[in-house]
């Protein structure tokens, strides 16, 4: 049970850690075994002693307000296991609440483990656009040649998992922010990928209020077996006006998107430069889509379409095939807004959507595609 005293001790430990390495030896709540499996019940102890452990068990950790569960720079080959319930104190700050980095790291969870952001404390329907400052949730940055599997995450304050890594596999991860549907959850993206190569995400479940997947930059990305609901669908972009503006060789396949604003989407930024190439969306089943089944537009600026597409971020080598399912009455099946000659070499297979209407507003639709 947390007490004021133990919180004070934690803060003291954290403060002395920040002031001077090496770690204090009086951290009392971890057991270091000869096999160097360490079980931690406090975030500060885990952060302080992480490099001594080849296996780190995070057991019912209550991360203090305004602090990160910081497992950065782990030793090569470290295993991290979430156990029990991981919770976070309340503070308005940018986060992240969890950070894990290193090489050849394996992150898993024991049966029944839940990482619970209790996001309702921050939700105010404004997400990252205003209101309370909300902490980002999980940074998988510089988590290279590594695997994350079987995590269950609930109710993140805003965006859930930010990926900036090389050769990372994420499998069987559930992000359930459905409590935010009627409760002010906003910008609760499931997976945001940027500046990454060789990312494989299989069998994710995402219930949220923004993109299930958003790829802003990166190469050699494979996504399959997803169940997405409640949010904005499977997105690339917006691409342009960032540090890295190349999206290349992406496959998004074998997924369902339900009760969401869009099914699949590519957005590039107005008057910016970059490229989107060799992207495949295939075998994606839609239902309950409210805005667009398939939407591809080159006119985004400050998070909104301008209606004026530009050609600085061409979309080439796009394959769209096996996009089936149903939309709400006032949704649009397919919308394509390209600048002249900047959408080329597209392959358009089976796109069979029912329930919505067709668009009269498409521009510069490349040959093969239909709007
Ligand atoms: C495309 O990315 C996949 C990983 O998703 C990789 O296996 C494949 O080799 C890449 N293709 C090219 C041409 O780089």
mmCIF file of C-alpha atoms and ligand atoms in Angstrom:
data_model
loop_
_atom_site.group_PDB
_atom_site.id
_atom_site.type_symbol
_atom_site.label_atom_id
_atom_site.label_comp_id
_atom_site.label_asym_id
_atom_site.label_seq_id
_atom_site.Cartn_x
_atom_site.Cartn_y
_atom_site.Cartn_z
ATOM 1 C CA UNK A 1 0.000 0.000 0.000
ATOM 2 C CA UNK A 2 1.313 3.460 -0.794
ATOM 3 C CA UNK A 3 1.836 5.742 2.111
ATOM 4 C CA UNK A 4 2.915 9.319 2.207
ATOM 5 C CA UNK A 5 6.157 8.139 3.769
ATOM 6 C CA UNK A 6 6.968 5.695 1.009
ATOM 7 C CA UNK A 7 6.213 8.334 -1.587
ATOM 8 C CA UNK A 8 8.564 10.709 0.176
ATOM 9 C CA UNK A 9 11.252 8.051 0.300
ATOM 10 C CA UNK A 10 10.771 7.426 -3.397
ATOM 11 C CA UNK A 11 11.095 11.067 -4.240
ATOM 12 C CA UNK A 12 14.215 11.295 -2.079
ATOM 13 C CA UNK A 13 15.700 8.282 -3.804
ATOM 14 C CA UNK A 14 14.887 9.698 -7.219
ATOM 15 C CA UNK A 15 16.345 13.069 -6.312
ATOM 16 C CA UNK A 16 19.600 11.631 -4.991
ATOM 17 C CA UNK A 17 19.853 9.446 -8.064
ATOM 18 C CA UNK A 18 19.504 12.405 -10.348
ATOM 19 C CA UNK A 19 22.150 14.250 -8.364
ATOM 20 C CA UNK A 20 24.819 11.591 -8.225
ATOM 21 C CA UNK A 21 25.589 8.225 -9.765
ATOM 22 C CA UNK A 22 26.125 5.469 -8.768
ATOM 23 C CA UNK A 23 22.792 4.279 -7.539
ATOM 24 C CA UNK A 24 22.205 4.310 -3.811
ATOM 25 C CA UNK A 25 22.476 0.862 -2.304
ATOM 26 C CA UNK A 26 19.720 1.404 0.218
ATOM 27 C CA UNK A 27 16.931 0.871 -2.273
ATOM 28 C CA UNK A 28 15.137 -1.743 -0.300
ATOM 29 C CA UNK A 29 12.455 -3.196 -2.416
ATOM 30 C CA UNK A 30 14.196 -5.236 -5.017
ATOM 31 C CA UNK A 31 15.628 -8.675 -4.761
ATOM 32 C CA UNK A 32 18.657 -9.321 -6.850
ATOM 33 C CA UNK A 33 19.175 -12.996 -7.429
ATOM 34 C CA UNK A 34 22.176 -14.814 -8.739
ATOM 35 C CA UNK A 35 20.414 -15.286 -12.064
ATOM 36 C CA UNK A 36 20.005 -11.512 -11.971
ATOM 37 C CA UNK A 37 16.249 -11.577 -12.190
ATOM 38 C CA UNK A 38 15.142 -8.473 -10.341
ATOM 39 C CA UNK A 39 11.616 -7.879 -9.156
ATOM 40 C CA UNK A 40 10.796 -4.241 -8.576
ATOM 41 C CA UNK A 41 7.780 -2.772 -6.870
ATOM 42 C CA UNK A 42 8.890 0.852 -7.206
ATOM 43 C CA UNK A 43 9.660 2.782 -10.370
ATOM 44 C CA UNK A 44 12.686 4.582 -8.955
ATOM 45 C CA UNK A 45 14.335 1.324 -7.880
ATOM 46 C CA UNK A 46 13.748 -0.194 -11.285
ATOM 47 C CA UNK A 47 15.311 2.811 -13.005
ATOM 48 C CA UNK A 48 18.226 2.919 -10.584
ATOM 49 C CA UNK A 49 19.164 -0.747 -10.728
ATOM 50 C CA UNK A 50 18.065 -1.687 -14.241
ATOM 51 C CA UNK A 51 21.553 -2.356 -15.577
ATOM 52 C CA UNK A 52 22.257 -4.985 -12.920
ATOM 53 C CA UNK A 53 19.418 -7.206 -14.060
ATOM 54 C CA UNK A 54 19.077 -9.472 -17.070
ATOM 55 C CA UNK A 55 15.387 -9.888 -16.274
ATOM 56 C CA UNK A 56 13.371 -7.036 -14.839
ATOM 57 C CA UNK A 57 9.956 -7.834 -13.378
ATOM 58 C CA UNK A 58 7.819 -4.745 -12.810
ATOM 59 C CA UNK A 59 5.365 -5.836 -10.168
ATOM 60 C CA UNK A 60 2.351 -3.639 -9.365
ATOM 61 C CA UNK A 61 4.367 -0.498 -9.895
ATOM 62 C CA UNK A 62 2.762 2.818 -8.952
ATOM 63 C CA UNK A 63 4.737 5.355 -10.928
ATOM 64 C CA UNK A 64 4.807 8.659 -9.022
ATOM 65 C CA UNK A 65 3.138 11.712 -10.577
ATOM 66 C CA UNK A 66 5.285 13.560 -13.081
ATOM 67 C CA UNK A 67 7.820 10.738 -13.409
ATOM 68 C CA UNK A 68 8.695 8.301 -16.161
ATOM 69 C CA UNK A 69 8.967 4.582 -15.614
ATOM 70 C CA UNK A 70 12.417 4.882 -17.110
ATOM 71 C CA UNK A 71 13.927 1.737 -18.569
ATOM 72 C CA UNK A 72 16.143 3.483 -21.081
ATOM 73 C CA UNK A 73 19.613 2.232 -22.047
ATOM 74 C CA UNK A 74 19.009 -1.298 -20.845
ATOM 75 C CA UNK A 75 21.830 -3.789 -21.181
ATOM 76 C CA UNK A 76 21.711 -5.845 -24.373
ATOM 77 C CA UNK A 77 19.340 -8.773 -24.106
ATOM 78 C CA UNK A 78 17.413 -7.572 -21.066
ATOM 79 C CA UNK A 79 13.944 -9.028 -20.547
ATOM 80 C CA UNK A 80 11.268 -6.754 -19.119
ATOM 81 C CA UNK A 81 8.116 -8.330 -17.713
ATOM 82 C CA UNK A 82 5.090 -6.325 -16.617
ATOM 83 C CA UNK A 83 3.292 -8.010 -13.748
ATOM 84 C CA UNK A 84 0.079 -7.043 -11.971
ATOM 85 C CA UNK A 85 -1.203 -3.523 -12.469
ATOM 86 C CA UNK A 86 1.005 -0.634 -13.443
ATOM 87 C CA UNK A 87 -0.439 2.775 -12.537
ATOM 88 C CA UNK A 88 0.647 6.404 -12.720
ATOM 89 C CA UNK A 89 0.180 9.405 -10.466
ATOM 90 C CA UNK A 90 -1.596 12.457 -11.837
ATOM 91 C CA UNK A 91 0.246 15.466 -13.099
ATOM 92 C CA UNK A 92 -0.208 17.735 -16.087
ATOM 93 C CA UNK A 93 3.015 17.239 -17.991
ATOM 94 C CA UNK A 94 4.260 15.960 -21.333
ATOM 95 C CA UNK A 95 5.448 12.524 -20.214
ATOM 96 C CA UNK A 96 6.250 9.950 -21.393
ATOM 97 C CA UNK A 97 4.925 7.734 -18.649
ATOM 98 C CA UNK A 98 7.017 4.781 -19.870
ATOM 99 C CA UNK A 99 10.272 4.735 -21.796
ATOM 100 C CA UNK A 100 12.164 1.586 -22.799
ATOM 101 C CA UNK A 101 15.289 1.548 -24.944
ATOM 102 C CA UNK A 102 18.170 -0.780 -25.695
ATOM 103 C CA UNK A 103 19.106 -3.583 -28.073
ATOM 104 C CA UNK A 104 17.774 -7.118 -28.198
ATOM 105 C CA UNK A 105 15.249 -6.316 -25.498
ATOM 106 C CA UNK A 106 12.181 -8.489 -24.912
ATOM 107 C CA UNK A 107 9.164 -6.827 -23.301
ATOM 108 C CA UNK A 108 6.324 -9.101 -22.195
ATOM 109 C CA UNK A 109 3.560 -9.283 -19.596
ATOM 110 C CA UNK A 110 2.472 -11.938 -17.170
ATOM 111 C CA UNK A 111 -1.090 -13.230 -17.384
ATOM 112 C CA UNK A 112 -3.571 -10.611 -16.223
ATOM 113 C CA UNK A 113 -1.083 -7.742 -16.225
ATOM 114 C CA UNK A 114 -2.562 -4.351 -17.112
ATOM 115 C CA UNK A 115 -0.801 -1.058 -17.712
ATOM 116 C CA UNK A 116 -3.496 1.402 -16.750
ATOM 117 C CA UNK A 117 -3.108 5.063 -17.667
ATOM 118 C CA UNK A 118 -6.412 6.004 -16.023
ATOM 119 C CA UNK A 119 -6.631 8.678 -18.707
ATOM 120 C CA UNK A 120 -9.993 10.022 -17.573
ATOM 121 C CA UNK A 121 -8.097 12.209 -15.104
ATOM 122 C CA UNK A 122 -6.732 14.181 -18.090
ATOM 123 C CA UNK A 123 -9.452 13.766 -20.713
ATOM 124 C CA UNK A 124 -11.172 17.028 -21.586
ATOM 125 C CA UNK A 125 -12.052 16.420 -25.273
ATOM 126 C CA UNK A 126 -9.119 18.580 -26.316
ATOM 127 C CA UNK A 127 -6.352 15.995 -26.583
ATOM 128 C CA UNK A 128 -3.097 17.661 -27.589
ATOM 129 C CA UNK A 129 -4.899 20.718 -28.957
ATOM 130 C CA UNK A 130 -5.441 22.425 -25.633
ATOM 131 C CA UNK A 131 -6.832 22.088 -22.164
ATOM 132 C CA UNK A 132 -4.753 20.084 -19.732
ATOM 133 C CA UNK A 133 -1.214 19.128 -20.670
ATOM 134 C CA UNK A 134 -1.412 15.385 -21.092
ATOM 135 C CA UNK A 135 1.486 12.948 -20.841
ATOM 136 C CA UNK A 136 2.438 10.792 -23.807
ATOM 137 C CA UNK A 137 2.258 7.174 -22.790
ATOM 138 C CA UNK A 138 4.935 4.767 -24.037
ATOM 139 C CA UNK A 139 8.064 5.725 -25.974
ATOM 140 C CA UNK A 140 9.543 2.756 -27.814
ATOM 141 C CA UNK A 141 12.411 4.917 -29.064
ATOM 142 C CA UNK A 142 15.821 3.384 -29.828
ATOM 143 C CA UNK A 143 14.375 0.032 -28.902
ATOM 144 C CA UNK A 144 16.254 -1.838 -31.595
ATOM 145 C CA UNK A 145 16.331 -5.502 -32.642
ATOM 146 C CA UNK A 146 13.708 -5.990 -29.962
ATOM 147 C CA UNK A 147 10.251 -7.423 -29.336
ATOM 148 C CA UNK A 148 7.245 -6.175 -27.396
ATOM 149 C CA UNK A 149 4.530 -8.754 -26.950
ATOM 150 C CA UNK A 150 1.305 -9.363 -25.111
ATOM 151 C CA UNK A 151 0.906 -6.023 -23.348
ATOM 152 C CA UNK A 152 -2.542 -4.849 -22.269
ATOM 153 C CA UNK A 153 -2.792 -1.076 -22.041
ATOM 154 C CA UNK A 154 -5.847 0.815 -20.843
ATOM 155 C CA UNK A 155 -6.950 4.424 -21.050
ATOM 156 C CA UNK A 156 -3.962 6.456 -22.117
ATOM 157 C CA UNK A 157 -4.173 10.246 -21.534
ATOM 158 C CA UNK A 158 -3.343 10.953 -25.215
ATOM 159 C CA UNK A 159 -1.243 9.022 -27.781
ATOM 160 C CA UNK A 160 -0.413 5.483 -26.660
ATOM 161 C CA UNK A 161 2.713 3.984 -28.260
ATOM 162 C CA UNK A 162 5.281 6.072 -30.096
ATOM 163 C CA UNK A 163 7.695 3.995 -32.180
ATOM 164 C CA UNK A 164 11.081 5.388 -33.287
ATOM 165 C CA UNK A 165 13.235 2.307 -33.638
ATOM 166 C CA UNK A 166 14.963 -0.057 -36.015
ATOM 167 C CA UNK A 167 13.936 -3.671 -36.282
ATOM 168 C CA UNK A 168 11.231 -3.795 -33.658
ATOM 169 C CA UNK A 169 8.458 -6.414 -33.534
ATOM 170 C CA UNK A 170 5.260 -5.583 -31.634
ATOM 171 C CA UNK A 171 2.829 -8.465 -31.346
ATOM 172 C CA UNK A 172 -0.481 -9.111 -29.590
ATOM 173 C CA UNK A 173 -0.693 -5.725 -27.910
ATOM 174 C CA UNK A 174 -4.088 -4.419 -26.799
ATOM 175 C CA UNK A 175 -4.767 -0.720 -26.306
ATOM 176 C CA UNK A 176 -8.247 -0.244 -24.897
ATOM 177 C CA UNK A 177 -9.191 3.410 -24.592
ATOM 178 C CA UNK A 178 -12.878 2.757 -25.126
ATOM 179 C CA UNK A 179 -13.734 4.445 -21.825
ATOM 180 C CA UNK A 180 -12.762 7.678 -23.595
ATOM 181 C CA UNK A 181 -15.576 7.385 -26.154
ATOM 182 C CA UNK A 182 -18.115 9.166 -23.948
ATOM 183 C CA UNK A 183 -15.675 10.659 -21.556
ATOM 184 C CA UNK A 184 -13.506 13.177 -23.436
ATOM 185 C CA UNK A 185 -10.786 10.914 -24.840
ATOM 186 C CA UNK A 186 -9.143 12.673 -27.819
ATOM 187 C CA UNK A 187 -5.952 12.222 -29.885
ATOM 188 C CA UNK A 188 -5.526 8.807 -28.336
ATOM 189 C CA UNK A 189 -3.610 7.354 -31.311
ATOM 190 C CA UNK A 190 -2.804 3.666 -30.925
ATOM 191 C CA UNK A 191 0.568 3.387 -32.695
ATOM 192 C CA UNK A 192 2.513 6.363 -34.072
ATOM 193 C CA UNK A 193 5.551 5.429 -36.157
ATOM 194 C CA UNK A 194 8.241 7.836 -37.323
ATOM 195 C CA UNK A 195 11.945 7.718 -38.198
ATOM 196 C CA UNK A 196 11.946 3.950 -38.068
ATOM 197 C CA UNK A 197 12.951 0.981 -40.204
ATOM 198 C CA UNK A 198 11.823 -2.632 -40.148
ATOM 199 C CA UNK A 199 8.859 -2.347 -37.829
ATOM 200 C CA UNK A 200 6.482 -5.315 -37.689
ATOM 201 C CA UNK A 201 3.205 -5.002 -35.802
ATOM 202 C CA UNK A 202 0.966 -8.069 -35.744
ATOM 203 C CA UNK A 203 -2.409 -8.729 -34.134
ATOM 204 C CA UNK A 204 -2.888 -5.429 -32.325
ATOM 205 C CA UNK A 205 -6.272 -4.516 -30.865
ATOM 206 C CA UNK A 206 -6.954 -0.788 -30.618
ATOM 207 C CA UNK A 207 -10.110 0.862 -29.291
ATOM 208 C CA UNK A 208 -9.599 4.597 -29.264
ATOM 209 C CA UNK A 209 -10.528 8.080 -30.506
ATOM 210 C CA UNK A 210 -7.856 8.817 -33.119
ATOM 211 C CA UNK A 211 -5.683 6.912 -35.590
ATOM 212 C CA UNK A 212 -5.328 3.213 -34.929
ATOM 213 C CA UNK A 213 -2.021 3.446 -36.771
ATOM 214 C CA UNK A 214 -0.314 6.608 -38.012
ATOM 215 C CA UNK A 215 2.928 6.399 -39.970
ATOM 216 C CA UNK A 216 4.570 9.784 -40.329
ATOM 217 C CA UNK A 217 7.880 8.497 -41.685
ATOM 218 C CA UNK A 218 9.749 5.218 -41.927
ATOM 219 C CA UNK A 219 10.678 2.353 -44.218
ATOM 220 C CA UNK A 220 9.979 -1.381 -44.347
ATOM 221 C CA UNK A 221 6.945 -1.433 -42.105
ATOM 222 C CA UNK A 222 4.549 -4.372 -41.915
ATOM 223 C CA UNK A 223 1.193 -4.310 -40.104
ATOM 224 C CA UNK A 224 -1.278 -7.175 -40.036
ATOM 225 C CA UNK A 225 -4.064 -8.818 -38.119
ATOM 226 C CA UNK A 226 -5.308 -5.615 -36.520
ATOM 227 C CA UNK A 227 -8.689 -5.004 -34.938
ATOM 228 C CA UNK A 228 -9.306 -1.258 -34.828
ATOM 229 C CA UNK A 229 -12.451 0.399 -33.535
ATOM 230 C CA UNK A 230 -13.784 3.740 -32.401
ATOM 231 C CA UNK A 231 -11.036 5.870 -33.911
ATOM 232 C CA UNK A 232 -9.894 7.381 -37.192
ATOM 233 C CA UNK A 233 -8.638 4.271 -38.985
ATOM 234 C CA UNK A 234 -5.331 3.226 -40.570
ATOM 235 C CA UNK A 235 -3.323 6.258 -41.621
ATOM 236 C CA UNK A 236 -0.168 7.288 -43.330
ATOM 237 C CA UNK A 237 0.647 10.896 -42.595
ATOM 238 C CA UNK A 238 0.429 13.578 -42.594
ATOM 239 C CA UNK A 239 3.767 13.341 -44.433
ATOM 240 C CA UNK A 240 5.748 16.542 -44.919
ATOM 241 C CA UNK A 241 7.095 19.362 -42.766
ATOM 242 C CA UNK A 242 8.755 17.047 -40.242
ATOM 243 C CA UNK A 243 12.377 16.025 -39.629
ATOM 244 C CA UNK A 244 11.889 12.932 -41.800
ATOM 245 C CA UNK A 245 9.408 13.007 -44.657
ATOM 246 C CA UNK A 246 9.930 9.653 -46.360
ATOM 247 C CA UNK A 247 7.482 6.793 -46.120
ATOM 248 C CA UNK A 248 8.602 3.760 -48.133
ATOM 249 C CA UNK A 249 7.718 0.084 -48.402
ATOM 250 C CA UNK A 250 4.767 -0.200 -46.066
ATOM 251 C CA UNK A 251 2.280 -3.094 -46.009
ATOM 252 C CA UNK A 252 -0.962 -2.745 -44.066
ATOM 253 C CA UNK A 253 -2.985 -5.921 -44.417
ATOM 254 C CA UNK A 254 -5.501 -8.382 -43.053
ATOM 255 C CA UNK A 255 -7.219 -6.008 -40.619
ATOM 256 C CA UNK A 256 -10.648 -4.769 -39.614
ATOM 257 C CA UNK A 257 -11.655 -1.187 -38.921
ATOM 258 C CA UNK A 258 -15.057 -0.594 -37.351
ATOM 259 C CA UNK A 259 -17.030 2.351 -35.978
ATOM 260 C CA UNK A 260 -14.335 4.737 -37.100
ATOM 261 C CA UNK A 261 -14.101 8.003 -39.026
ATOM 262 C CA UNK A 262 -12.065 6.495 -41.876
ATOM 263 C CA UNK A 263 -11.020 3.103 -43.108
ATOM 264 C CA UNK A 264 -7.672 3.742 -44.776
ATOM 265 C CA UNK A 265 -6.036 7.105 -45.349
ATOM 266 C CA UNK A 266 -2.965 8.828 -46.763
ATOM 267 C CA UNK A 267 -2.434 12.519 -46.033
ATOM 268 C CA UNK A 268 0.432 14.600 -47.326
ATOM 269 C CA UNK A 269 1.150 18.153 -46.339
ATOM 270 C CA UNK A 270 0.331 21.150 -48.514
ATOM 271 C CA UNK A 271 3.381 22.923 -49.894
ATOM 272 C CA UNK A 272 5.849 20.516 -48.228
ATOM 273 C CA UNK A 273 8.337 18.016 -49.660
ATOM 274 C CA UNK A 274 8.885 14.293 -49.090
ATOM 275 C CA UNK A 275 7.642 11.055 -50.601
ATOM 276 C CA UNK A 276 5.264 8.184 -50.063
ATOM 277 C CA UNK A 277 6.191 5.112 -52.105
ATOM 278 C CA UNK A 278 5.518 1.400 -52.315
ATOM 279 C CA UNK A 279 2.596 1.319 -49.921
ATOM 280 C CA UNK A 280 0.088 -1.555 -49.948
ATOM 281 C CA UNK A 281 -3.283 -1.594 -48.216
ATOM 282 C CA UNK A 282 -4.868 -5.019 -48.673
ATOM 283 C CA UNK A 283 -7.593 -7.202 -47.222
ATOM 284 C CA UNK A 284 -9.125 -4.660 -44.892
ATOM 285 C CA UNK A 285 -12.737 -5.029 -43.807
ATOM 286 C CA UNK A 286 -14.620 -1.898 -42.825
ATOM 287 C CA UNK A 287 -17.867 -1.346 -40.941
ATOM 288 C CA UNK A 288 -19.591 1.647 -39.394
ATOM 289 C CA UNK A 289 -17.328 4.169 -41.156
ATOM 290 C CA UNK A 290 -18.640 7.718 -40.758
ATOM 291 C CA UNK A 291 -16.439 9.887 -43.036
ATOM 292 C CA UNK A 292 -14.410 8.097 -45.732
ATOM 293 C CA UNK A 293 -13.799 4.468 -46.631
ATOM 294 C CA UNK A 294 -10.631 5.277 -48.575
ATOM 295 C CA UNK A 295 -9.192 8.787 -48.458
ATOM 296 C CA UNK A 296 -5.976 9.968 -50.094
ATOM 297 C CA UNK A 297 -5.208 13.651 -50.150
ATOM 298 C CA UNK A 298 -2.241 15.906 -50.817
ATOM 299 C CA UNK A 299 -3.638 19.090 -49.348
ATOM 300 C CA UNK A 300 -3.206 18.900 -45.569
ATOM 301 C CA UNK A 301 -2.121 21.861 -43.493
ATOM 302 C CA UNK A 302 -2.231 22.220 -39.705
ATOM 303 C CA UNK A 303 -4.318 19.095 -39.358
ATOM 304 C CA UNK A 304 -7.015 20.061 -41.872
ATOM 305 C CA UNK A 305 -7.524 19.712 -45.601
ATOM 306 C CA UNK A 306 -7.054 22.912 -47.592
ATOM 307 C CA UNK A 307 -8.777 21.710 -50.762
ATOM 308 C CA UNK A 308 -5.665 22.684 -52.734
ATOM 309 C CA UNK A 309 -3.333 19.717 -53.340
ATOM 310 C CA UNK A 310 0.396 20.244 -54.025
ATOM 311 C CA UNK A 311 2.929 17.911 -55.647
ATOM 312 C CA UNK A 312 5.878 18.099 -53.232
ATOM 313 C CA UNK A 313 5.103 14.763 -51.570
ATOM 314 C CA UNK A 314 4.314 12.387 -54.449
ATOM 315 C CA UNK A 315 2.453 9.171 -53.752
ATOM 316 C CA UNK A 316 3.847 6.449 -56.012
ATOM 317 C CA UNK A 317 3.621 2.680 -56.145
ATOM 318 C CA UNK A 318 0.413 2.530 -54.127
ATOM 319 C CA UNK A 319 -1.601 -0.705 -54.079
ATOM 320 C CA UNK A 320 -5.158 -0.740 -52.728
ATOM 321 C CA UNK A 321 -6.834 -4.143 -52.906
ATOM 322 C CA UNK A 322 -9.439 -6.071 -50.958
ATOM 323 C CA UNK A 323 -10.998 -3.105 -49.191
ATOM 324 C CA UNK A 324 -14.513 -4.274 -48.476
ATOM 325 C CA UNK A 325 -17.379 -3.544 -46.135
ATOM 326 C CA UNK A 326 -19.952 -0.983 -45.202
ATOM 327 C CA UNK A 327 -20.123 2.696 -44.429
ATOM 328 C CA UNK A 328 -22.667 4.897 -42.691
ATOM 329 C CA UNK A 329 -25.168 6.695 -44.956
ATOM 330 C CA UNK A 330 -23.444 10.054 -45.020
ATOM 331 C CA UNK A 331 -19.931 8.695 -45.500
ATOM 332 C CA UNK A 332 -18.022 8.839 -48.780
ATOM 333 C CA UNK A 333 -16.674 5.616 -50.252
ATOM 334 C CA UNK A 334 -13.509 6.896 -51.915
ATOM 335 C CA UNK A 335 -12.005 10.378 -51.987
ATOM 336 C CA UNK A 336 -8.811 11.164 -53.892
ATOM 337 C CA UNK A 337 -7.383 14.688 -53.982
ATOM 338 C CA UNK A 338 -4.054 14.608 -55.828
ATOM 339 C CA UNK A 339 -2.020 17.349 -57.435
ATOM 340 C CA UNK A 340 -1.319 17.013 -61.155
ATOM 341 C CA UNK A 341 1.014 14.091 -61.924
ATOM 342 C CA UNK A 342 1.964 13.543 -58.301
ATOM 343 C CA UNK A 343 0.018 10.313 -57.788
ATOM 344 C CA UNK A 344 1.445 7.716 -60.160
ATOM 345 C CA UNK A 345 1.940 4.006 -60.619
ATOM 346 C CA UNK A 346 -1.063 2.953 -58.559
ATOM 347 C CA UNK A 347 -2.622 -0.501 -58.568
ATOM 348 C CA UNK A 348 -6.283 -0.502 -57.675
ATOM 349 C CA UNK A 349 -7.837 -3.891 -57.042
ATOM 350 C CA UNK A 350 -11.069 -4.838 -55.359
ATOM 351 C CA UNK A 351 -12.590 -1.911 -53.476
ATOM 352 C CA UNK A 352 -16.175 -2.940 -52.668
ATOM 353 C CA UNK A 353 -17.810 -0.583 -50.220
ATOM 354 C CA UNK A 354 -21.504 -0.206 -49.571
ATOM 355 C CA UNK A 355 -23.738 2.217 -47.722
ATOM 356 C CA UNK A 356 -22.010 5.522 -48.435
ATOM 357 C CA UNK A 357 -22.042 7.804 -51.453
ATOM 358 C CA UNK A 358 -19.500 8.434 -54.185
ATOM 359 C CA UNK A 359 -17.577 11.680 -54.319
ATOM 360 C CA UNK A 360 -17.886 14.317 -57.063
ATOM 361 C CA UNK A 361 -14.872 16.192 -55.775
ATOM 362 C CA UNK A 362 -11.928 13.957 -56.609
ATOM 363 C CA UNK A 363 -9.018 15.545 -58.488
ATOM 364 C CA UNK A 364 -6.217 14.094 -60.602
ATOM 365 C CA UNK A 365 -7.216 10.511 -59.952
ATOM 366 C CA UNK A 366 -4.407 8.339 -61.405
ATOM 367 C CA UNK A 367 -5.241 5.817 -64.063
ATOM 368 C CA UNK A 368 -6.383 2.556 -62.579
ATOM 369 C CA UNK A 369 -7.876 4.095 -59.470
ATOM 370 C CA UNK A 370 -11.508 5.022 -59.276
ATOM 371 C CA UNK A 371 -13.264 7.572 -57.197
HETATM 372 C C1 LIG B 1 9.890 -4.236 -47.386
HETATM 373 O O1 LIG B 1 9.663 -4.362 -46.000
HETATM 374 C C2 LIG B 1 9.594 -5.696 -45.557
HETATM 375 C C3 LIG B 1 9.311 -5.640 -44.079
HETATM 376 O O2 LIG B 1 8.031 -5.210 -43.898
HETATM 377 C C4 LIG B 1 10.888 -6.413 -45.829
HETATM 378 O O3 LIG B 1 10.772 -7.751 -45.444
HETATM 379 C C5 LIG B 1 11.220 -6.313 -47.299
HETATM 380 O O4 LIG B 1 12.501 -6.863 -47.530
HETATM 381 C C6 LIG B 1 11.216 -4.874 -47.739
HETATM 382 N N1 LIG B 1 11.410 -4.795 -49.172
HETATM 383 C C7 LIG B 1 12.355 -4.087 -49.714
HETATM 384 C C8 LIG B 1 12.388 -4.090 -51.206
HETATM 385 O O5 LIG B 1 13.188 -3.447 -49.062
#
